[in-house]
CSV table of C-alpha atoms in Angstrom, one decimal:
chain,number,residue,atom,x,y,z
A,1,GLN,CA,123.9,-213.9,61.5
A,2,ILE,CA,122.5,-210.3,59.6
A,3,THR,CA,123.2,-207.3,61.4
A,4,LEU,CA,122.7,-203.2,61.9
A,5,LYS,CA,124.3,-200.4,63.3
A,6,GLU,CA,123.7,-197.1,62.5
A,7,SER,CA,126.1,-194.2,63.0
A,8,GLY,CA,126.0,-190.5,62.8
A,9,PRO,CA,126.1,-187.3,64.4
A,10,THR,CA,124.1,-186.9,67.7
A,11,LEU,CA,124.0,-182.8,67.8
A,12,VAL,CA,123.0,-180.8,64.4
A,13,LYS,CA,122.0,-177.6,63.6
A,14,PRO,CA,119.5,-176.6,62.0
A,15,THR,CA,119.8,-175.8,58.0
A,16,GLN,CA,123.2,-178.5,57.9
A,17,THR,CA,122.8,-181.6,56.0
A,18,LEU,CA,122.4,-184.8,58.8
A,19,THR,CA,124.6,-187.6,57.3
A,20,LEU,CA,124.0,-191.5,58.6
A,21,THR,CA,125.6,-194.4,58.2
A,22,CYS,CA,124.6,-198.1,58.1
A,23,THR,CA,127.1,-200.7,58.4
A,24,PHE,CA,125.7,-203.9,57.6
A,25,SER,CA,127.1,-207.9,57.6
A,26,GLY,CA,125.7,-211.0,56.7
A,27,PHE,CA,124.5,-210.0,53.6
A,28,SER,CA,125.9,-208.2,50.4
A,29,LEU,CA,123.4,-205.7,48.8
A,30,THR,CA,124.1,-206.7,45.7
A,31,SER,CA,122.1,-210.2,46.4
A,32,SER,CA,118.6,-210.4,44.5
A,33,GLY,CA,115.7,-208.5,46.1
A,34,LEU,CA,117.3,-207.7,49.3
A,35,GLY,CA,117.0,-203.7,50.4
A,36,VAL,CA,118.1,-202.0,53.2
A,37,GLY,CA,115.9,-198.9,54.4
A,38,TRP,CA,115.7,-196.2,56.8
A,39,VAL,CA,112.7,-195.4,59.0
A,40,ARG,CA,112.8,-192.7,62.2
A,41,GLN,CA,110.8,-192.2,65.4
A,42,PRO,CA,110.5,-189.1,66.7
A,43,PRO,CA,111.0,-189.1,70.8
A,44,GLY,CA,107.3,-190.3,72.1
A,45,LYS,CA,106.1,-190.2,68.5
A,46,ALA,CA,105.4,-192.8,65.6
A,47,LEU,CA,107.6,-194.7,63.1
A,48,GLU,CA,107.8,-193.0,60.1
A,49,TRP,CA,109.4,-194.5,56.9
A,50,LEU,CA,112.1,-192.5,55.4
A,51,ALA,CA,114.0,-194.0,52.3
A,52,LEU,CA,114.6,-197.8,50.8
A,53,ILE,CA,117.0,-198.8,48.7
A,54,TYR,CA,117.3,-202.3,46.7
A,55,TRP,CA,120.3,-204.5,45.6
A,56,ASP,CA,119.5,-202.7,41.9
A,57,ASP,CA,120.4,-199.9,43.4
A,58,ASP,CA,116.3,-198.8,42.9
A,59,LYS,CA,115.5,-195.8,45.8
A,60,ARG,CA,112.0,-194.7,46.9
A,61,TYR,CA,111.3,-192.2,49.3
A,62,SER,CA,109.3,-190.9,51.6
A,63,PRO,CA,106.8,-188.3,49.6
A,64,SER,CA,107.0,-185.8,52.3
A,65,LEU,CA,110.5,-186.2,52.7
A,66,LYS,CA,111.8,-186.8,49.0
A,67,SER,CA,113.8,-183.3,48.5
A,68,ARG,CA,115.3,-183.2,51.3
A,69,LEU,CA,116.6,-187.2,51.4
A,70,SER,CA,119.1,-189.2,48.8
A,71,VAL,CA,120.5,-192.8,50.0
A,72,THR,CA,123.3,-194.8,48.3
A,73,GLY,CA,124.4,-198.0,48.9
A,74,ASP,CA,128.7,-198.9,49.4
A,75,THR,CA,128.5,-202.4,48.7
A,76,SER,CA,132.3,-202.6,49.0
A,77,LYS,CA,132.0,-201.6,52.3
A,78,ASN,CA,128.6,-202.6,53.6
A,79,GLN,CA,127.6,-199.5,54.0
A,80,VAL,CA,123.8,-197.6,53.4
A,81,VAL,CA,124.3,-193.7,54.0
A,82,LEU,CA,121.1,-191.6,54.3
A,83,ARG,CA,121.4,-188.0,54.1
A,84,MET,CA,119.2,-185.2,54.5
A,85,THR,CA,119.5,-182.2,53.8
A,86,ASN,CA,118.2,-179.0,55.6
A,87,VAL,CA,117.1,-180.3,59.3
A,88,ASP,CA,114.9,-178.9,61.8
A,89,PRO,CA,113.5,-179.1,65.2
A,90,GLY,CA,111.6,-181.2,63.9
A,91,ASP,CA,113.9,-183.8,62.5
A,92,THR,CA,114.7,-184.9,66.0
A,93,ALA,CA,114.5,-188.8,66.1
A,94,THR,CA,115.7,-191.9,66.9
A,95,TYR,CA,117.0,-193.5,62.8
A,96,PHE,CA,117.0,-197.0,62.0
A,97,CYS,CA,118.3,-198.4,58.9
A,98,ALA,CA,116.5,-201.6,58.8
A,99,HIS,CA,116.9,-205.3,56.8
A,100,LYS,CA,114.6,-206.7,54.3
A,101,ARG,CA,114.9,-210.1,52.7
A,102,TRP,CA,114.1,-211.5,49.4
A,103,GLY,CA,110.4,-212.6,49.9
A,104,TYR,CA,109.4,-210.2,52.3
A,105,ASP,CA,107.6,-207.3,52.1
A,106,ALA,CA,108.3,-206.0,55.7
A,107,PHE,CA,111.9,-205.5,57.2
A,108,ASP,CA,113.1,-208.4,59.5
A,109,ILE,CA,116.0,-207.0,60.7
A,110,TRP,CA,116.4,-204.0,62.4
A,111,GLY,CA,119.8,-201.7,63.6
A,112,GLN,CA,119.7,-200.4,67.2
A,113,GLY,CA,118.6,-197.0,66.2
A,114,THR,CA,120.9,-193.7,66.8
A,115,ALA,CA,119.3,-190.5,68.9
A,116,VAL,CA,119.9,-186.7,66.2
A,117,THR,CA,119.3,-183.7,67.8
A,118,VAL,CA,118.8,-180.7,65.7
A,119,TYR,CA,119.2,-177.6,67.7
A,120,SER,CA,120.2,-174.5,67.7
B,1,GLN,CA,100.9,-190.2,51.5
B,2,SER,CA,98.4,-190.2,55.4
B,3,ALA,CA,99.7,-192.5,58.1
B,4,LEU,CA,98.0,-195.9,58.1
B,5,THR,CA,95.4,-195.4,60.9
B,6,GLN,CA,95.7,-197.9,64.3
B,7,PRO,CA,93.4,-197.4,67.6
B,8,ALA,CA,95.9,-195.7,70.5
B,9,SER,CA,95.5,-197.8,72.5
B,10,VAL,CA,94.2,-201.2,73.8
B,11,SER,CA,94.1,-203.5,76.5
B,12,GLY,CA,93.3,-207.2,78.0
B,13,SER,CA,94.1,-209.7,80.7
B,14,PRO,CA,96.1,-212.2,80.9
B,15,GLY,CA,94.7,-215.0,78.4
B,16,GLN,CA,92.5,-212.8,76.9
B,17,SER,CA,92.5,-211.6,72.7
B,18,ILE,CA,92.7,-208.4,71.6
B,19,THR,CA,92.8,-207.1,67.9
B,20,ILE,CA,94.5,-204.1,66.7
B,21,SER,CA,93.0,-202.3,63.5
B,22,CYS,CA,95.1,-200.5,61.1
B,23,THR,CA,92.9,-198.9,58.2
B,24,GLY,CA,94.7,-197.1,55.1
B,25,THR,CA,93.0,-197.5,51.7
B,26,SER,CA,92.8,-198.8,48.0
B,27,SER,CA,96.5,-197.4,47.3
B,28,ASP,CA,98.0,-199.7,50.8
B,29,VAL,CA,96.5,-201.7,52.3
B,30,GLY,CA,93.8,-202.5,50.3
B,31,ALA,CA,96.0,-202.4,47.5
B,32,TYR,CA,98.3,-206.1,47.8
B,33,ASN,CA,98.4,-208.3,51.0
B,34,PHE,CA,102.0,-206.1,51.8
B,35,VAL,CA,100.8,-205.3,55.1
B,36,SER,CA,103.6,-205.8,58.7
B,37,TRP,CA,103.5,-205.5,62.0
B,38,TYR,CA,105.8,-205.0,64.4
B,39,GLN,CA,106.4,-204.9,68.0
B,40,GLN,CA,108.2,-202.1,70.0
B,41,TYR,CA,109.1,-202.0,73.6
B,42,PRO,CA,110.2,-199.1,74.6
B,43,GLY,CA,113.2,-197.5,74.2
B,44,LYS,CA,114.1,-200.8,71.7
B,45,ALA,CA,114.5,-200.7,68.3
B,46,PRO,CA,111.7,-202.6,66.3
B,47,LYS,CA,110.6,-206.8,65.9
B,48,LEU,CA,108.9,-207.6,63.0
B,49,ILE,CA,106.1,-210.1,64.2
B,50,LEU,CA,103.9,-210.3,60.6
B,51,TYR,CA,104.3,-210.5,57.2
B,52,ASP,CA,102.3,-209.9,53.8
B,53,VAL,CA,98.8,-210.0,55.8
B,54,ILE,CA,99.5,-214.2,58.0
B,55,TYR,CA,103.5,-215.2,57.5
B,56,ARG,CA,104.8,-214.9,61.3
B,57,PRO,CA,108.6,-214.9,61.0
B,58,SER,CA,110.6,-217.5,62.6
B,59,GLY,CA,110.6,-217.7,66.3
B,60,VAL,CA,107.3,-215.9,66.6
B,61,PRO,CA,104.7,-217.6,68.4
B,62,ASP,CA,101.7,-218.4,66.5
B,63,ARG,CA,99.0,-216.1,69.0
B,64,PHE,CA,100.0,-213.4,66.7
B,65,SER,CA,98.0,-213.7,63.8
B,66,GLY,CA,97.0,-211.7,60.8
B,67,SER,CA,94.0,-211.0,58.5
B,68,GLN,CA,93.1,-208.4,56.2
B,69,SER,CA,89.7,-207.4,54.7
B,70,GLY,CA,89.3,-204.3,52.3
B,71,ASN,CA,91.7,-201.6,53.0
B,72,THR,CA,91.8,-202.8,56.8
B,73,ALA,CA,94.5,-205.2,58.5
B,74,SER,CA,93.9,-206.4,61.5
B,75,LEU,CA,96.4,-207.8,64.0
B,76,THR,CA,95.0,-210.6,66.7
B,77,ILE,CA,97.2,-211.5,70.2
B,78,SER,CA,95.5,-214.6,71.7
B,79,GLY,CA,96.2,-215.9,74.9
B,80,LEU,CA,98.0,-212.3,76.2
B,81,GLN,CA,100.6,-212.1,78.0
B,82,ALA,CA,103.1,-210.3,80.2
B,83,GLU,CA,105.3,-210.1,77.8
B,84,ASP,CA,102.8,-208.5,74.9
B,85,GLU,CA,102.8,-205.1,76.7
B,86,ALA,CA,104.3,-203.6,73.7
B,87,ASP,CA,103.8,-200.9,71.1
B,88,TYR,CA,102.8,-202.4,68.2
B,89,TYR,CA,103.3,-200.7,64.3
B,90,CYS,CA,101.6,-201.8,61.3
B,91,CYS,CA,103.4,-201.0,57.9
B,92,SER,CA,102.5,-201.4,53.9
B,93,PHE,CA,103.4,-201.1,51.1
B,94,THR,CA,101.5,-198.7,48.9
B,95,THR,CA,101.2,-198.3,44.7
B,96,SER,CA,104.0,-196.3,44.3
B,97,GLY,CA,106.5,-198.2,45.8
B,98,THR,CA,106.9,-196.4,49.0
B,99,LEU,CA,106.2,-198.1,52.8
B,100,VAL,CA,103.8,-196.6,55.5
B,101,PHE,CA,103.6,-196.5,59.3
B,102,GLY,CA,100.5,-196.6,61.1
B,103,GLY,CA,100.8,-194.1,64.8
B,104,GLY,CA,101.0,-197.1,66.1
B,105,THR,CA,99.1,-199.0,69.7
B,106,LYS,CA,99.9,-199.1,72.8
B,107,LEU,CA,98.9,-202.4,74.5
B,108,THR,CA,98.1,-202.8,77.9
B,109,VAL,CA,98.2,-206.2,79.3
B,110,LEU,CA,95.8,-205.5,82.9
């Protein structure tokens, strides 16, 4: 059974770096074709894709946020870490991580999400 | 890349069919058959209901179906049920290997 869970700070100050961790089970990030993505959703608004890391360490980022994002995988801990620099109140959102299965061009399993508020 | 375009809201009565459109460009929706659809209830994580335009993951009722024509993909829900009332999002891979979501559609079951 595949599960994912996001963790990180609930409150962050403007200009700080936000670090979120996705801890997963039921799969290995080294398995061919797999990926883990990050998606966020500001309160009352739409989903926004942020980043995707593949089993071969290929990484893709949202063009509009690319300069502020980095994603890394730790296969020994079964974790994927997302870092977002220089946050501002517009980054207030629920952040989800999600599993991309081989053969599915989609996120088939999602974490519960973690809410982050950027406040000054 | 711009968000894919979805109607803000659609509605239908129980038993009816509704269709939600998702319009992109030749760089995303129109480039491949890589459109997916997600159902989201308030306060919950999204749930995958269709991938690669037409395929349903295990457990998703066959009342949910998808299609695509050019730069527009569509989700059709037939035999509408009260439990289908939720937000629906489309998503597509792009020619750059990135992803883009639609703005979401709120489905109301009358």
